[in-house]
Amino acid sequence: MEQQTAGSLVGPEFEIVIGLEVHVQLSTRSKLFTACATSFGEEPNHRVCVVSLGLPGSLPVLNREALHSSLKVALALNCKIGSFIKFDRKHYFYPDLPKGYQISQYDQPLAQHGWVEISAGEGRRRIGVTRVHMEEDAGKLVHSEKGKGSLVDYNRAGTPLIEIVSEPDMRSPEEAYAYLQALKSIVSYLNVSDCNMEEGSLRCDANISLRPRGSETLGTKTEIKNLNSFKGVRASLEYEAQRQAQALRSGQLIIQETLLWDADRNVTRTMRTKEEAHDYRYMPDPDLPPVILENSYIEETRQTLPELPYDRRERFVRDYQLNDYDAGVLTQERQLADYFEETVKIFAQPKKVCNWVSTEMLGLLNFKHLELSEFKVSPAQLGRLLQMWEDGSVNGKVAKEVYAQMVEKGGDPDRIVEEKGLSQVSDQSALEEAVAKAIEENPKAVEDFKSGNKKAAGFFVGQVMKMTQGRGNPQIITQILKNKLDG
């Protein structure tokens, strides 16, 4: 479906202003302030302890791995790291918050003033990152399907999160979508989260307002809460932009409120009026001492960062002579970029590998709803298949047939070709005999060709391919046909 531009959504008189708050669940083995395990999908309330339940007398202890992972994300987002950070209590009541407060960070977060580069609309540009802070997750309410009540599962309570708050720099839902994609790609490269939106490992709250075009003053914003899909983020922002524009044109005021996205009806609906920071009565957590981050620790962590997506994209353009689009597709996921580079080591023609990976391979993965980790074809096997196609051992049609079997059942391409007798027929005399037979059996097509219908040559190629069970060398067949029909 074609996406709408900012102008087509709200008209030329308004400008859209969007900022995102993204929660990323870290893939640590234990929770943020306790050794309690974080594994997903356990029986309700089987991953809890006195700390995650907030029982009296329990004391939190900061998870060193969670701090290290959070620092890696902050560095990858080009942030200024705080040398003195502390944790605060954010008070609010909700049934899945056992303590009545959430341990988060308020005025001295882990990091501030970073940026993320996105590609959307007319080109690349930077979106500011206001801050990156650590906090614990709440539990989860499970509502009865018959509406008879709700149950509470505290397994998730205390799971480590990082919240990444952007500047209100995005000017369209398309840019918000691109920002989320870039963010997910960076976090995935760092291998600190599985970024699984279905399981809630990546969640987004979107703030949106409109203002008269040319104005520097921000309009009244609304916040769309708990978006858990990229499609939902874009669709909800498109709807909300249009709703606000319509309201402003008719003289209505925009109310600052928190909204929920109803994906079934494609509308936003009110959840609650928006709290301000003072409503949360932040206070320093007396049970957690401040953390001093030494420069040496920050720099040592920086040295552990892998090559990040935008750097890798630049290198793919430079080293493999790929265009910017192809390099962007290949480097969006670290596993895919690794797969491409491993294949190029076997078959050193980057553009041909890129074409196969970005069309045949990604097409199949999408069609079969598979992750790359579930893919049965190794880079070495794909490289070998492309070699066989290149040296004429198989033609393009057979290469795709062999590839389909490799995807379905796995296996080595040489073995599949041998077992199925699929090697390409390049024998000159055998193909001349097949061409002669095709000409003899189709005098009308010969007449058409000699009358000027050069497309008839394609018919003869098809006939010869049929005689050779699709294994004929199309270049040799074409040359033989040309000699015989033009002669």
Short mmCIF file of C-alpha atoms in Angstrom, two decimals:
data_model
loop_
_atom_site.label_atom_id
_atom_site.label_comp_id
_atom_site.label_asym_id
_atom_site.label_seq_id
_atom_site.Cartn_x
_atom_site.Cartn_y
_atom_site.Cartn_z
CA MET A 1 0.00 0.00 0.00
CA GLU A 2 1.36 3.38 -0.95
CA GLN A 3 2.21 5.52 2.06
CA GLN A 4 0.80 9.01 2.36
CA THR A 5 3.15 11.99 2.49
CA ALA A 6 2.98 14.55 5.29
CA GLY A 7 1.45 17.07 2.89
CA SER A 8 -1.29 14.73 1.72
CA LEU A 9 -2.15 13.88 5.35
CA VAL A 10 -2.59 17.35 6.83
CA GLY A 11 -2.46 19.79 3.92
CA PRO A 12 0.04 22.57 3.25
CA GLU A 13 -0.99 24.74 6.20
CA PHE A 14 0.23 22.34 8.91
CA GLU A 15 3.50 20.71 9.85
CA ILE A 16 3.60 17.35 11.66
CA VAL A 17 5.89 17.04 14.69
CA ILE A 18 6.63 13.52 15.96
CA GLY A 19 8.81 12.20 18.78
CA LEU A 20 9.11 8.55 19.82
CA GLU A 21 9.78 6.86 23.14
CA VAL A 22 11.05 3.35 22.50
CA HIS A 23 11.38 0.67 25.17
CA VAL A 24 13.90 -2.08 24.46
CA GLN A 25 13.94 -5.20 26.62
CA LEU A 26 17.48 -6.39 27.25
CA SER A 27 18.36 -10.05 26.74
CA THR A 28 20.00 -10.51 30.11
CA ARG A 29 19.69 -13.80 31.95
CA SER A 30 18.43 -12.12 35.12
CA LYS A 31 16.29 -9.12 36.00
CA LEU A 32 17.53 -5.57 36.49
CA PHE A 33 17.87 -5.64 40.26
CA THR A 34 17.80 -9.32 41.18
CA ALA A 35 19.09 -12.74 40.07
CA CYS A 36 15.51 -13.76 39.20
CA ALA A 37 15.44 -15.25 35.64
CA THR A 38 13.94 -13.38 32.68
CA SER A 39 12.96 -16.28 30.39
CA PHE A 40 9.84 -15.66 28.28
CA GLY A 41 6.78 -17.91 28.13
CA GLU A 42 7.03 -19.48 31.59
CA GLU A 43 4.01 -20.40 33.72
CA PRO A 44 2.50 -17.22 35.22
CA ASN A 45 4.24 -16.04 38.39
CA HIS A 46 7.00 -18.68 38.14
CA ARG A 47 9.76 -16.11 37.49
CA VAL A 48 9.32 -13.95 40.56
CA CYS A 49 11.21 -13.33 43.79
CA VAL A 50 11.00 -11.04 46.81
CA VAL A 51 12.74 -8.19 44.96
CA SER A 52 10.64 -8.33 41.77
CA LEU A 53 7.50 -8.54 43.92
CA GLY A 54 8.69 -5.62 46.06
CA LEU A 55 8.18 -7.46 49.35
CA PRO A 56 9.14 -5.55 52.53
CA GLY A 57 12.81 -5.85 53.47
CA SER A 58 13.99 -6.87 49.98
CA LEU A 59 16.83 -4.83 48.50
CA PRO A 60 17.62 -4.29 44.81
CA VAL A 61 21.15 -4.78 43.41
CA LEU A 62 22.00 -3.42 39.96
CA ASN A 63 22.64 -6.05 37.26
CA ARG A 64 26.13 -5.34 35.86
CA GLU A 65 25.34 -7.02 32.51
CA ALA A 66 22.27 -4.80 32.04
CA LEU A 67 24.36 -1.70 32.70
CA HIS A 68 26.99 -2.82 30.20
CA SER A 69 24.39 -3.59 27.50
CA SER A 70 22.67 -0.23 28.09
CA LEU A 71 25.97 1.58 27.80
CA LYS A 72 26.69 -0.13 24.48
CA VAL A 73 23.35 1.06 23.10
CA ALA A 74 23.96 4.62 24.33
CA LEU A 75 27.41 4.69 22.71
CA ALA A 76 26.04 3.29 19.45
CA LEU A 77 23.46 6.10 19.44
CA ASN A 78 26.28 8.66 19.64
CA CYS A 79 25.21 9.86 23.10
CA LYS A 80 27.13 11.74 25.74
CA ILE A 81 27.48 9.33 28.66
CA GLY A 82 26.78 10.51 32.20
CA SER A 83 29.74 9.95 34.53
CA PHE A 84 27.40 10.08 37.56
CA ILE A 85 24.07 8.32 37.21
CA LYS A 86 21.40 7.41 39.70
CA PHE A 87 18.09 5.58 39.93
CA ASP A 88 14.77 7.12 40.97
CA ARG A 89 11.37 5.94 42.04
CA LYS A 90 8.57 6.85 39.62
CA HIS A 91 5.32 6.61 41.56
CA TYR A 92 2.04 5.58 40.01
CA PHE A 93 -0.58 2.98 40.76
CA TYR A 94 -1.36 0.16 38.43
CA PRO A 95 -2.23 -3.43 39.37
CA ASP A 96 0.77 -4.91 37.55
CA LEU A 97 3.23 -2.66 39.40
CA PRO A 98 3.70 -4.52 42.71
CA LYS A 99 5.68 -1.83 44.57
CA GLY A 100 3.46 1.09 43.60
CA TYR A 101 6.51 2.67 41.95
CA GLN A 102 8.84 1.83 39.10
CA ILE A 103 12.61 2.11 39.44
CA SER A 104 13.69 4.34 36.58
CA GLN A 105 16.04 7.27 35.96
CA TYR A 106 14.94 10.89 36.08
CA ASP A 107 17.33 13.83 36.19
CA GLN A 108 20.65 11.99 35.85
CA PRO A 109 20.12 9.30 33.22
CA LEU A 110 22.68 7.06 31.61
CA ALA A 111 23.12 9.16 28.47
CA GLN A 112 21.84 12.21 26.58
CA HIS A 113 22.24 14.21 23.34
CA GLY A 114 22.74 11.50 20.72
CA TRP A 115 21.48 10.95 17.19
CA VAL A 116 20.33 8.31 14.70
CA GLU A 117 20.71 8.63 10.95
CA ILE A 118 17.68 7.68 8.86
CA SER A 119 16.94 7.36 5.15
CA ALA A 120 13.45 8.55 4.27
CA GLY A 121 11.83 10.92 1.83
CA GLU A 122 14.43 13.04 0.09
CA GLY A 123 17.53 11.49 1.66
CA ARG A 124 19.43 10.90 4.84
CA ARG A 125 19.17 13.02 7.93
CA ARG A 126 19.81 12.83 11.64
CA ILE A 127 17.11 12.44 14.30
CA GLY A 128 18.17 13.64 17.74
CA VAL A 129 18.14 11.30 20.75
CA THR A 130 17.20 13.26 23.87
CA ARG A 131 18.16 10.62 26.40
CA VAL A 132 18.74 6.93 27.06
CA HIS A 133 17.85 5.65 30.50
CA MET A 134 17.47 2.33 32.29
CA GLU A 135 14.34 1.16 34.09
CA GLU A 136 12.53 -1.98 35.17
CA ASP A 137 9.47 -3.36 33.41
CA ALA A 138 6.08 -3.86 35.05
CA GLY A 139 4.13 -7.13 35.13
CA LYS A 140 1.25 -7.99 32.82
CA LEU A 141 -2.51 -8.07 33.20
CA VAL A 142 -4.34 -11.00 31.62
CA HIS A 143 -7.97 -10.17 30.96
CA SER A 144 -10.69 -12.77 30.85
CA GLU A 145 -12.14 -13.26 27.37
CA LYS A 146 -15.62 -13.24 28.87
CA GLY A 147 -14.94 -9.97 30.69
CA LYS A 148 -15.37 -11.54 34.12
CA GLY A 149 -12.11 -10.26 35.57
CA SER A 150 -8.37 -9.83 35.21
CA LEU A 151 -5.39 -11.80 36.51
CA VAL A 152 -1.87 -10.51 37.13
CA ASP A 153 1.30 -12.21 35.91
CA TYR A 154 4.43 -10.76 37.56
CA ASN A 155 6.97 -12.80 35.55
CA ARG A 156 7.91 -9.69 33.57
CA ALA A 157 8.14 -7.39 36.61
CA GLY A 158 11.72 -6.20 37.04
CA THR A 159 12.90 -7.19 33.54
CA PRO A 160 15.56 -4.70 32.35
CA LEU A 161 14.51 -2.06 29.85
CA ILE A 162 16.21 0.84 28.22
CA GLU A 163 14.06 3.74 27.16
CA ILE A 164 15.25 5.72 24.16
CA VAL A 165 13.56 9.11 23.88
CA SER A 166 13.91 11.00 20.62
CA GLU A 167 13.79 14.71 19.95
CA PRO A 168 10.57 15.83 18.20
CA ASP A 169 12.51 15.82 14.93
CA MET A 170 10.36 13.62 12.71
CA ARG A 171 8.05 15.31 10.24
CA SER A 172 6.01 12.41 8.89
CA PRO A 173 4.87 8.88 9.83
CA GLU A 174 7.27 7.65 7.15
CA GLU A 175 10.21 9.21 9.01
CA ALA A 176 9.00 7.70 12.29
CA TYR A 177 8.91 4.31 10.58
CA ALA A 178 12.44 4.78 9.23
CA TYR A 179 13.71 5.89 12.66
CA LEU A 180 12.27 2.74 14.29
CA GLN A 181 13.84 0.57 11.61
CA ALA A 182 17.23 2.22 12.12
CA LEU A 183 16.96 1.88 15.89
CA LYS A 184 16.01 -1.79 15.71
CA SER A 185 18.87 -2.45 13.32
CA ILE A 186 21.43 -0.82 15.64
CA VAL A 187 20.21 -2.68 18.73
CA SER A 188 20.16 -5.97 16.80
CA TYR A 189 23.77 -5.45 15.69
CA LEU A 190 24.76 -5.02 19.34
CA ASN A 191 23.07 -8.35 20.19
CA VAL A 192 21.68 -6.98 23.46
CA SER A 193 18.00 -7.62 22.67
CA ASP A 194 16.03 -9.90 20.37
CA CYS A 195 13.86 -6.86 19.45
CA ASN A 196 10.88 -9.19 19.15
CA MET A 197 7.88 -6.88 18.94
CA GLU A 198 5.36 -9.73 19.26
CA GLU A 199 6.81 -10.67 22.64
CA GLY A 200 7.09 -7.04 23.73
CA SER A 201 10.87 -6.77 23.53
CA LEU A 202 10.50 -3.60 21.45
CA ARG A 203 7.60 -1.25 22.23
CA CYS A 204 6.91 2.30 21.22
CA ASP A 205 4.96 5.30 22.49
CA ALA A 206 4.47 7.96 19.84
CA ASN A 207 3.97 11.69 20.52
CA ILE A 208 2.44 13.76 17.76
CA SER A 209 1.34 17.36 17.36
CA LEU A 210 0.59 19.77 14.55
CA ARG A 211 1.61 23.39 14.18
CA PRO A 212 1.13 26.03 11.49
CA ARG A 213 3.79 25.56 8.83
CA GLY A 214 6.69 27.93 9.50
CA SER A 215 5.95 28.23 13.23
CA GLU A 216 8.63 27.28 15.78
CA THR A 217 6.10 26.81 18.60
CA LEU A 218 5.08 23.25 19.34
CA GLY A 219 1.38 22.43 19.29
CA THR A 220 -0.48 20.42 21.92
CA LYS A 221 0.59 16.81 21.60
CA THR A 222 -1.13 13.51 22.11
CA GLU A 223 0.64 10.28 22.99
CA ILE A 224 -0.26 6.94 21.41
CA LYS A 225 0.70 4.27 23.93
CA ASN A 226 2.08 0.72 23.66
CA LEU A 227 2.45 0.33 19.91
CA ASN A 228 3.92 -3.09 19.20
CA SER A 229 4.34 -3.20 15.43
CA PHE A 230 6.00 -1.00 12.83
CA LYS A 231 2.80 -1.08 10.80
CA GLY A 232 0.82 0.05 13.85
CA VAL A 233 3.16 2.98 14.50
CA ARG A 234 2.81 4.29 10.97
CA ALA A 235 -0.93 3.69 10.68
CA SER A 236 -1.74 5.26 14.06
CA LEU A 237 0.35 8.35 13.32
CA GLU A 238 -1.32 8.77 9.94
CA TYR A 239 -4.73 8.58 11.55
CA GLU A 240 -3.83 10.91 14.42
CA ALA A 241 -2.29 13.51 12.09
CA GLN A 242 -5.46 13.61 10.03
CA ARG A 243 -7.67 13.70 13.12
CA GLN A 244 -5.78 16.65 14.61
CA ALA A 245 -5.76 18.55 11.32
CA GLN A 246 -9.50 18.13 10.96
CA ALA A 247 -10.07 19.26 14.57
CA LEU A 248 -7.88 22.34 14.19
CA ARG A 249 -9.57 23.36 10.95
CA SER A 250 -12.95 23.21 12.65
CA GLY A 251 -11.75 25.36 15.57
CA GLN A 252 -11.51 22.60 18.17
CA LEU A 253 -8.74 22.43 20.77
CA ILE A 254 -6.40 19.43 20.91
CA ILE A 255 -6.45 17.89 24.40
CA GLN A 256 -3.17 16.58 25.79
CA GLU A 257 -4.02 12.96 26.46
CA THR A 258 -2.80 9.41 26.21
CA LEU A 259 -4.40 7.34 23.46
CA LEU A 260 -4.59 3.70 22.49
CA TRP A 261 -4.49 2.45 18.91
CA ASP A 262 -7.45 0.28 17.94
CA ALA A 263 -6.00 -1.73 15.04
CA ASP A 264 -9.33 -3.42 14.31
CA ARG A 265 -11.15 -0.14 13.73
CA ASN A 266 -8.09 1.87 12.61
CA VAL A 267 -8.76 4.67 15.11
CA THR A 268 -7.17 6.09 18.26
CA ARG A 269 -9.23 6.23 21.44
CA THR A 270 -8.69 7.91 24.79
CA MET A 271 -6.83 5.96 27.48
CA ARG A 272 -6.29 8.73 30.07
CA THR A 273 -5.34 12.36 30.31
CA LYS A 274 -1.60 12.77 30.14
CA GLU A 275 0.43 12.85 33.35
CA GLU A 276 3.21 15.40 33.76
CA ALA A 277 6.54 14.56 35.41
CA HIS A 278 5.42 16.09 38.72
CA ASP A 279 2.47 13.69 38.81
CA TYR A 280 4.91 10.82 39.26
CA ARG A 281 6.52 12.33 42.40
CA TYR A 282 10.01 11.22 41.38
CA MET A 283 12.46 10.71 44.23
CA PRO A 284 15.96 9.15 44.36
CA ASP A 285 15.75 5.46 45.23
CA PRO A 286 17.28 5.21 48.72
CA ASP A 287 18.11 1.52 48.25
CA LEU A 288 20.31 2.01 45.20
CA PRO A 289 23.56 3.98 45.43
CA PRO A 290 24.55 6.25 42.53
CA VAL A 291 26.86 4.75 39.92
CA ILE A 292 30.13 6.38 38.88
CA LEU A 293 31.11 5.50 35.33
CA GLU A 294 34.87 5.86 34.92
CA ASN A 295 36.11 7.08 31.54
CA SER A 296 38.27 3.97 31.23
CA TYR A 297 35.16 1.76 31.56
CA ILE A 298 33.26 3.81 28.99
CA GLU A 299 36.14 3.65 26.51
CA GLU A 300 36.70 -0.07 27.08
CA THR A 301 33.01 -0.63 26.34
CA ARG A 302 33.23 1.55 23.22
CA GLN A 303 36.01 -0.70 21.94
CA THR A 304 33.67 -3.72 22.13
CA LEU A 305 31.12 -2.21 19.74
CA PRO A 306 30.81 -4.08 16.44
CA GLU A 307 30.76 -2.38 13.07
CA LEU A 308 27.33 -0.70 13.07
CA PRO A 309 24.76 -0.69 10.25
CA TYR A 310 25.55 2.73 8.77
CA ASP A 311 29.32 2.07 8.82
CA ARG A 312 28.78 -1.33 7.24
CA ARG A 313 26.55 0.16 4.55
CA GLU A 314 29.26 2.66 3.66
CA ARG A 315 31.83 -0.14 3.48
CA PHE A 316 29.59 -2.29 1.26
CA VAL A 317 29.24 0.64 -1.16
CA ARG A 318 32.98 1.25 -1.10
CA ASP A 319 34.36 -2.30 -1.09
CA TYR A 320 31.74 -4.17 -3.12
CA GLN A 321 30.68 -1.33 -5.47
CA LEU A 322 27.03 -1.79 -4.51
CA ASN A 323 24.60 1.08 -4.81
CA ASP A 324 23.29 2.73 -1.66
CA TYR A 325 19.91 0.98 -1.84
CA ASP A 326 21.37 -2.52 -2.17
CA ALA A 327 23.87 -1.88 0.61
CA GLY A 328 21.05 -0.61 2.82
CA VAL A 329 18.96 -3.75 2.26
CA LEU A 330 21.88 -6.08 2.97
CA THR A 331 23.06 -4.30 6.11
CA GLN A 332 19.71 -3.74 7.80
CA GLU A 333 20.15 -7.02 9.69
CA ARG A 334 23.54 -8.14 10.93
CA GLN A 335 22.86 -11.80 10.13
CA LEU A 336 21.95 -10.95 6.55
CA ALA A 337 25.07 -8.82 6.09
CA ASP A 338 27.19 -11.65 7.52
CA TYR A 339 25.50 -14.12 5.17
CA PHE A 340 26.25 -11.92 2.16
CA GLU A 341 29.90 -11.50 3.08
CA GLU A 342 30.39 -15.22 3.74
CA THR A 343 28.87 -16.01 0.33
CA VAL A 344 31.12 -13.50 -1.43
CA LYS A 345 34.13 -15.32 0.04
CA ILE A 346 33.04 -18.39 -1.98
CA PHE A 347 31.73 -16.64 -5.09
CA ALA A 348 33.58 -13.37 -5.51
CA GLN A 349 31.00 -11.50 -7.59
CA PRO A 350 29.28 -9.19 -5.05
CA LYS A 351 26.63 -7.79 -7.36
CA LYS A 352 25.44 -11.25 -8.44
CA VAL A 353 25.40 -12.44 -4.83
CA CYS A 354 23.50 -9.28 -3.84
CA ASN A 355 20.91 -9.84 -6.58
CA TRP A 356 20.33 -13.44 -5.50
CA VAL A 357 20.20 -12.66 -1.78
CA SER A 358 17.93 -9.62 -2.09
CA THR A 359 15.49 -11.23 -4.56
CA GLU A 360 15.47 -15.05 -4.47
CA MET A 361 16.50 -15.46 -0.84
CA LEU A 362 14.60 -12.63 0.86
CA GLY A 363 11.58 -13.39 -1.32
CA LEU A 364 11.51 -16.98 -0.08
CA LEU A 365 12.10 -15.98 3.54
CA ASN A 366 9.18 -13.56 3.39
CA PHE A 367 6.94 -16.02 1.57
CA LYS A 368 7.63 -18.79 4.07
CA HIS A 369 7.70 -16.45 7.09
CA LEU A 370 11.14 -17.75 8.02
CA GLU A 371 13.93 -16.13 9.99
CA LEU A 372 17.41 -16.29 8.53
CA SER A 373 18.45 -18.45 11.49
CA GLU A 374 15.96 -21.08 10.25
CA PHE A 375 17.29 -21.02 6.68
CA LYS A 376 18.74 -24.35 5.49
CA VAL A 377 21.04 -23.02 2.78
CA SER A 378 24.49 -22.08 4.05
CA PRO A 379 26.55 -19.27 2.47
CA ALA A 380 29.02 -21.91 1.21
CA GLN A 381 26.21 -23.85 -0.51
CA LEU A 382 24.76 -20.73 -2.12
CA GLY A 383 28.25 -19.65 -3.24
CA ARG A 384 28.82 -23.07 -4.83
CA LEU A 385 25.46 -22.97 -6.64
CA LEU A 386 26.27 -19.54 -8.08
CA GLN A 387 29.66 -20.89 -9.19
CA MET A 388 27.94 -23.75 -11.00
CA TRP A 389 25.64 -21.32 -12.76
CA GLU A 390 28.54 -19.08 -13.69
CA ASP A 391 30.69 -21.88 -15.16
CA GLY A 392 27.78 -23.36 -17.13
CA SER A 393 27.32 -26.53 -15.07
CA VAL A 394 23.64 -25.56 -14.70
CA ASN A 395 21.48 -22.97 -16.41
CA GLY A 396 19.44 -20.31 -14.63
CA LYS A 397 16.22 -22.35 -14.62
CA VAL A 398 17.93 -25.38 -13.10
CA ALA A 399 19.80 -23.21 -10.59
CA LYS A 400 16.47 -21.97 -9.24
CA GLU A 401 15.10 -25.53 -9.19
CA VAL A 402 18.12 -26.77 -7.23
CA TYR A 403 17.88 -23.77 -4.91
CA ALA A 404 14.22 -24.52 -4.18
CA GLN A 405 15.18 -28.06 -3.10
CA MET A 406 18.04 -26.74 -0.96
CA VAL A 407 15.62 -24.37 0.77
CA GLU A 408 13.06 -27.12 1.31
CA LYS A 409 15.25 -30.03 2.35
CA GLY A 410 18.79 -28.68 2.61
CA GLY A 411 21.66 -30.42 0.83
CA ASP A 412 24.69 -29.81 -1.32
CA PRO A 413 24.03 -28.40 -4.82
CA ASP A 414 26.54 -30.76 -6.51
CA ARG A 415 24.83 -33.77 -5.00
CA ILE A 416 21.33 -32.57 -5.96
CA VAL A 417 22.40 -31.90 -9.56
CA GLU A 418 24.05 -35.32 -9.81
CA GLU A 419 21.20 -37.25 -8.21
CA LYS A 420 18.54 -35.58 -10.34
CA GLY A 421 20.61 -35.53 -13.54
CA LEU A 422 20.23 -31.78 -13.87
CA SER A 423 23.63 -30.85 -15.28
CA GLN A 424 23.40 -28.49 -18.22
CA VAL A 425 23.51 -29.92 -21.74
CA SER A 426 26.18 -28.02 -23.66
CA ASP A 427 27.09 -30.71 -26.13
CA GLN A 428 27.07 -29.02 -29.57
CA SER A 429 26.02 -32.02 -31.63
CA ALA A 430 23.22 -33.00 -29.23
CA LEU A 431 21.80 -29.48 -29.24
CA GLU A 432 22.14 -29.19 -33.06
CA GLU A 433 20.14 -32.39 -33.38
CA ALA A 434 17.43 -31.03 -31.05
CA VAL A 435 17.29 -27.70 -32.92
CA ALA A 436 17.00 -29.50 -36.27
CA LYS A 437 14.14 -31.58 -34.95
CA ALA A 438 12.33 -28.50 -33.59
CA ILE A 439 12.64 -26.77 -36.98
CA GLU A 440 11.47 -29.83 -38.89
CA GLU A 441 8.39 -30.28 -36.69
CA ASN A 442 7.33 -26.61 -36.81
CA PRO A 443 7.35 -25.35 -40.44
CA LYS A 444 4.73 -22.67 -39.71
CA ALA A 445 6.99 -21.11 -37.04
CA VAL A 446 9.90 -21.20 -39.52
CA GLU A 447 7.73 -19.39 -42.06
CA ASP A 448 6.77 -16.79 -39.45
CA PHE A 449 10.41 -16.20 -38.58
CA LYS A 450 11.47 -15.81 -42.18
CA SER A 451 8.53 -13.39 -42.70
CA GLY A 452 10.08 -11.08 -40.14
CA ASN A 453 8.60 -12.33 -36.88
CA LYS A 454 11.84 -12.61 -34.93
CA LYS A 455 9.93 -13.50 -31.76
CA ALA A 456 9.39 -16.94 -33.28
CA ALA A 457 13.01 -17.71 -32.29
CA GLY A 458 11.84 -17.76 -28.66
CA PHE A 459 9.36 -20.46 -29.55
CA PHE A 460 12.15 -22.66 -30.89
CA VAL A 461 14.28 -22.09 -27.77
CA GLY A 462 11.33 -23.24 -25.72
CA GLN A 463 10.91 -26.37 -27.88
CA VAL A 464 14.57 -27.32 -27.52
CA MET A 465 14.48 -26.69 -23.75
CA LYS A 466 11.48 -28.99 -23.57
CA MET A 467 13.40 -31.72 -25.44
CA THR A 468 16.32 -31.38 -23.01
CA GLN A 469 14.10 -31.33 -19.88
CA GLY A 470 15.08 -27.72 -19.27
CA ARG A 471 18.81 -28.50 -19.17
CA GLY A 472 19.89 -27.08 -22.52
CA ASN A 473 22.45 -24.30 -22.61
CA PRO A 474 20.35 -21.33 -23.79
CA GLN A 475 23.34 -19.42 -25.20
CA ILE A 476 24.44 -22.33 -27.40
CA ILE A 477 20.84 -23.07 -28.46
CA THR A 478 20.31 -19.45 -29.46
CA GLN A 479 23.51 -19.41 -31.52
CA ILE A 480 22.63 -22.66 -33.33
CA LEU A 481 19.12 -21.36 -34.09
CA LYS A 482 20.53 -18.12 -35.44
CA ASN A 483 22.86 -20.00 -37.79
CA LYS A 484 20.16 -22.32 -39.04
CA LEU A 485 17.25 -19.88 -39.38
CA ASP A 486 19.29 -17.03 -40.83
CA GLY A 487 21.29 -19.30 -43.07
#
